[in-house]
Short mmCIF file of C-alpha atoms in Angstrom, two decimals:
data_model
loop_
_atom_site.label_atom_id
_atom_site.label_comp_id
_atom_site.label_asym_id
_atom_site.label_seq_id
_atom_site.Cartn_x
_atom_site.Cartn_y
_atom_site.Cartn_z
CA UNK A 235 17.92 -4.42 11.24
CA UNK A 236 14.69 -6.14 11.15
CA UNK A 237 13.77 -7.64 7.66
CA UNK A 238 10.58 -7.34 5.34
CA UNK A 239 7.81 -8.81 7.36
CA UNK A 240 4.96 -10.71 5.40
CA UNK A 241 1.73 -12.41 6.79
CA UNK A 242 0.35 -14.46 6.15
CA UNK A 243 2.82 -16.90 5.26
CA UNK A 244 0.44 -19.43 4.03
CA UNK A 245 -3.04 -19.04 2.27
CA UNK A 246 -5.70 -21.75 0.61
CA UNK A 247 -8.72 -20.00 -0.86
CA UNK A 248 -11.27 -21.25 -3.27
CA UNK A 249 -11.68 -19.64 -6.51
CA UNK A 250 -13.96 -16.52 -6.38
CA UNK A 251 -13.04 -15.58 -2.77
CA UNK A 252 -10.87 -12.75 -1.90
CA UNK A 253 -7.60 -12.76 -0.08
CA UNK A 254 -5.42 -9.87 1.13
CA UNK A 255 -1.64 -9.94 1.90
CA UNK A 256 0.25 -7.57 3.99
CA UNK A 257 3.81 -6.15 4.07
CA UNK A 258 6.02 -4.26 6.29
CA UNK A 259 9.23 -2.87 5.01
CA UNK A 260 12.17 -2.20 6.43
CA UNK A 261 12.29 0.76 8.77
CA UNK A 262 13.10 4.03 6.31
CA UNK A 263 12.75 2.40 3.38
CA UNK A 264 10.80 4.74 0.76
CA UNK A 265 10.23 2.24 -2.17
CA UNK A 266 7.98 -1.18 -2.01
CA UNK A 267 7.55 -3.92 -4.25
CA UNK A 268 5.13 -6.43 -4.50
CA UNK A 269 5.83 -9.32 -6.54
CA UNK A 270 4.09 -12.26 -8.35
CA UNK A 271 6.28 -15.59 -8.73
CA UNK A 272 4.92 -18.80 -10.09
CA UNK A 273 6.10 -22.00 -9.43
CA UNK A 274 8.97 -22.29 -12.27
CA UNK A 275 9.34 -19.06 -12.96
CA UNK A 276 11.20 -15.49 -11.70
CA UNK A 277 9.47 -13.06 -9.72
CA UNK A 278 7.28 -10.61 -11.70
CA UNK A 279 6.95 -7.31 -10.76
CA UNK A 280 3.18 -6.47 -10.32
CA UNK A 281 3.19 -2.80 -8.48
CA UNK A 282 6.02 -0.29 -7.22
CA UNK A 283 5.14 2.20 -4.51
CA UNK A 284 7.53 5.25 -3.43
CA UNK A 285 6.37 6.56 -0.17
CA UNK A 286 3.00 6.03 -0.87
CA UNK A 287 2.66 6.74 -4.76
CA UNK A 288 2.49 4.51 -7.53
CA UNK A 289 5.75 4.15 -9.52
CA UNK A 290 4.64 1.34 -11.83
CA UNK A 291 1.72 -0.71 -12.09
CA UNK A 292 1.56 -1.82 -15.62
CA UNK A 293 2.00 -5.54 -14.99
CA UNK A 294 -0.94 -5.16 -12.11
CA UNK A 295 -4.11 -6.96 -13.39
CA UNK A 296 -6.32 -3.87 -12.10
CA UNK A 297 -9.60 -6.02 -12.84
CA UNK A 298 -8.80 -8.26 -10.02
CA UNK A 299 -5.77 -6.91 -8.03
CA UNK A 300 -5.50 -3.91 -6.11
CA UNK A 301 -3.13 -2.40 -3.72
CA UNK A 302 -2.32 0.42 -1.33
CA UNK A 303 0.49 1.67 0.81
CA UNK A 304 -1.43 4.06 3.01
CA UNK A 305 1.08 6.70 4.99
CA UNK A 306 4.12 5.20 3.06
CA UNK A 307 4.83 2.35 5.30
CA UNK A 308 2.98 -0.57 5.02
CA UNK A 309 1.22 -2.37 2.42
CA UNK A 310 -1.70 -4.34 1.47
CA UNK A 311 -2.20 -6.36 -1.80
CA UNK A 312 -5.86 -7.91 -2.49
CA UNK A 313 -7.33 -10.65 -5.05
CA UNK A 314 -10.96 -10.15 -5.71
CA UNK A 315 -11.84 -12.60 -7.00
CA UNK A 316 -9.10 -15.11 -7.19
CA UNK A 317 -8.79 -17.26 -10.09
CA UNK A 318 -6.74 -20.81 -10.15
CA UNK A 319 -3.92 -18.73 -12.21
CA UNK A 320 -3.43 -16.63 -9.18
CA UNK A 321 -1.63 -19.42 -7.25
CA UNK A 322 1.89 -18.26 -6.45
CA UNK A 323 4.15 -17.04 -3.91
CA UNK A 324 3.63 -13.05 -3.25
CA UNK A 325 6.80 -11.42 -2.65
CA UNK A 326 7.10 -8.04 -0.74
CA UNK A 327 10.64 -6.30 -0.76
CA UNK A 328 11.55 -2.79 -0.09
CA UNK A 329 14.85 -0.71 -1.08
CA UNK A 330 15.98 2.88 0.46
CA UNK A 331 15.43 5.25 -2.01
CA UNK A 332 14.42 6.26 -5.26
CA UNK A 333 17.82 5.03 -6.61
CA UNK A 334 16.82 2.27 -9.26
CA UNK A 335 19.70 0.60 -8.59
CA UNK A 336 18.99 0.47 -4.43
CA UNK A 337 19.16 -3.21 -3.37
CA UNK A 338 15.90 -4.88 -2.90
CA UNK A 339 15.09 -6.54 0.26
CA UNK A 340 12.51 -9.30 -0.05
CA UNK A 341 10.54 -10.67 2.72
CA UNK A 342 9.66 -14.53 3.07
CA UNK A 343 6.41 -14.25 0.66
CA UNK A 344 2.98 -15.40 1.05
CA UNK A 345 2.36 -18.53 -0.77
CA UNK A 346 -1.27 -18.70 -2.15
CA UNK A 347 -3.32 -21.62 -3.51
CA UNK A 348 -6.34 -21.01 -5.14
CA UNK A 349 -8.58 -24.09 -5.24
CA UNK B 22 10.84 -6.09 -24.25
CA UNK B 23 13.63 -7.07 -22.09
CA UNK B 24 14.04 -10.86 -21.73
CA UNK B 25 16.35 -12.95 -19.06
CA UNK B 26 17.14 -16.62 -20.37
CA UNK B 27 18.74 -19.13 -17.83
CA UNK B 28 19.08 -22.07 -20.07
CA UNK B 29 19.77 -24.72 -17.32
CA UNK B 30 16.67 -25.45 -15.02
CA UNK B 31 19.39 -27.45 -12.59
CA UNK B 32 22.80 -27.99 -12.43
CA UNK B 33 24.59 -30.32 -10.67
CA UNK B 34 28.44 -30.45 -9.94
CA UNK B 35 30.85 -31.78 -7.47
CA UNK B 36 32.29 -30.24 -4.43
CA UNK B 37 35.53 -28.53 -5.46
CA UNK B 38 34.43 -28.52 -9.17
CA UNK B 39 34.11 -25.35 -11.23
CA UNK B 40 30.67 -23.69 -11.38
CA UNK B 41 29.33 -21.63 -14.07
CA UNK B 42 25.92 -20.89 -14.34
CA UNK B 43 24.46 -19.31 -17.47
CA UNK B 44 22.56 -16.36 -18.11
CA UNK B 45 21.81 -14.43 -21.48
CA UNK B 46 19.77 -11.36 -21.73
CA UNK B 47 17.95 -9.73 -24.70
CA UNK B 48 18.04 -6.07 -24.47
CA UNK B 49 19.32 -3.71 -26.91
CA UNK B 50 20.90 -0.81 -24.65
CA UNK B 51 23.32 -1.13 -21.57
CA UNK B 52 21.58 -3.07 -18.95
CA UNK B 53 22.44 -3.30 -15.26
CA UNK B 54 22.54 -6.81 -14.23
CA UNK B 55 22.48 -8.82 -10.85
CA UNK B 56 22.65 -12.18 -9.49
CA UNK B 57 20.08 -12.92 -6.62
CA UNK B 58 20.07 -16.08 -4.49
CA UNK B 59 17.68 -18.18 -2.73
CA UNK B 60 19.16 -20.62 -0.09
CA UNK B 61 16.76 -23.33 1.47
CA UNK B 62 14.45 -22.00 3.98
CA UNK B 63 15.74 -18.09 3.24
CA UNK B 64 14.87 -15.18 1.58
CA UNK B 65 15.74 -13.98 -1.97
CA UNK B 66 19.09 -11.82 -1.89
CA UNK B 67 20.96 -10.02 -3.89
CA UNK B 68 24.61 -12.01 -4.53
CA UNK B 69 26.17 -9.58 -6.51
CA UNK B 70 25.83 -7.09 -9.55
CA UNK B 71 27.88 -6.39 -12.54
CA UNK B 72 28.43 -2.50 -11.67
CA UNK B 73 30.43 -3.34 -8.57
CA UNK B 74 32.58 -5.63 -10.04
CA UNK B 75 33.27 -7.71 -6.85
CA UNK B 76 33.53 -11.19 -5.96
CA UNK B 77 30.94 -12.37 -3.20
CA UNK B 78 31.15 -16.07 -1.65
CA UNK B 79 33.94 -16.60 -4.54
CA UNK B 80 31.58 -15.89 -6.84
CA UNK B 81 32.59 -13.51 -9.98
CA UNK B 82 30.19 -12.71 -12.94
CA UNK B 83 31.31 -10.59 -15.88
CA UNK B 84 29.12 -8.87 -18.51
CA UNK B 85 29.89 -9.52 -21.90
CA UNK B 86 27.96 -7.15 -24.13
CA UNK B 87 29.13 -8.91 -27.51
CA UNK B 88 27.45 -12.42 -26.70
CA UNK B 89 24.61 -10.44 -24.40
CA UNK B 90 25.70 -12.90 -21.38
CA UNK B 91 26.25 -12.33 -17.80
CA UNK B 92 27.23 -15.97 -16.57
CA UNK B 93 28.03 -16.57 -12.95
CA UNK B 94 31.22 -18.07 -12.15
CA UNK B 95 32.94 -20.01 -9.11
CA UNK B 96 36.16 -21.87 -9.79
CA UNK B 97 35.32 -24.45 -6.46
CA UNK B 98 32.03 -25.17 -5.67
CA UNK B 99 31.27 -26.10 -1.82
CA UNK B 100 28.02 -27.58 -0.41
CA UNK B 101 26.85 -24.29 1.04
CA UNK B 102 26.51 -22.96 -2.49
CA UNK B 103 23.63 -25.07 -3.02
CA UNK B 104 20.60 -22.79 -3.88
CA UNK B 105 18.38 -21.28 -6.35
CA UNK B 106 20.06 -18.69 -8.63
CA UNK B 107 18.34 -16.20 -10.37
CA UNK B 108 19.67 -13.57 -12.73
CA UNK B 109 17.96 -9.90 -13.16
CA UNK B 110 17.90 -7.24 -15.69
CA UNK B 111 17.36 -3.69 -15.19
CA UNK B 112 16.80 -1.81 -18.33
CA UNK B 113 17.30 2.03 -18.91
CA UNK B 114 14.07 4.66 -18.28
CA UNK B 115 11.39 3.59 -15.58
CA UNK B 116 11.50 -0.22 -16.25
CA UNK B 117 11.00 -3.06 -13.33
CA UNK B 118 13.84 -5.48 -12.73
CA UNK B 119 13.24 -8.53 -14.85
CA UNK B 120 13.89 -11.68 -13.61
CA UNK B 121 15.12 -15.17 -15.36
CA UNK B 122 13.37 -18.63 -14.39
CA UNK B 123 16.44 -19.64 -12.33
CA UNK B 124 19.07 -22.21 -12.08
CA UNK B 125 18.76 -24.55 -9.42
CA UNK B 126 22.41 -25.44 -8.18
CA UNK B 127 23.11 -28.73 -6.51
CA UNK B 128 26.63 -29.09 -4.73
CA UNK B 129 27.36 -33.36 -4.36
CA UNK B 130 29.59 -34.07 -1.49
#
């Protein structure tokens, strides 16, 4: 089966600019996650969707980050405006259903550099 | 809040030597624990979970609630085991998966 797809793979922007990332989960997967992984750290959940509804966005910096999952399939994560500390790899993951322990399948990530 | 600690950033072992990647957690309840692995230029993927009590690629991990640990072990390391390993914890309730900072395992031929 095709894996989780993400684009772009790399992005370099200047601070205060905007950026958007796209994720296409594995077909049929109801749950979609966005993680932020700063260099030297493990992934940290930003937001979790179940179909097109938000399950958990408690760690999403809502003053600058937004995410949507229209039609319960693809998702976009936006940062506006970006700060230097947003430099990180943004990982998208998906899992089959609503069971918390379902295996999460990760995409290749988008590496963001904010100058 | 839950916390996962992986005390070693880098672990180097010789091929054929035993490997133990340490993971300690902070959580008062009964956690679900996982090991994820990321090989060079590959995606992060699940290696094993404690509830399955299985051996994957020769690796095992036992949950020790008394020591709040979930160390990953393999009796004989192989070069292809070189990768970044992350321990992760899932607490009860509607809480996210919490990852440690990871340990880079380097197996030297």
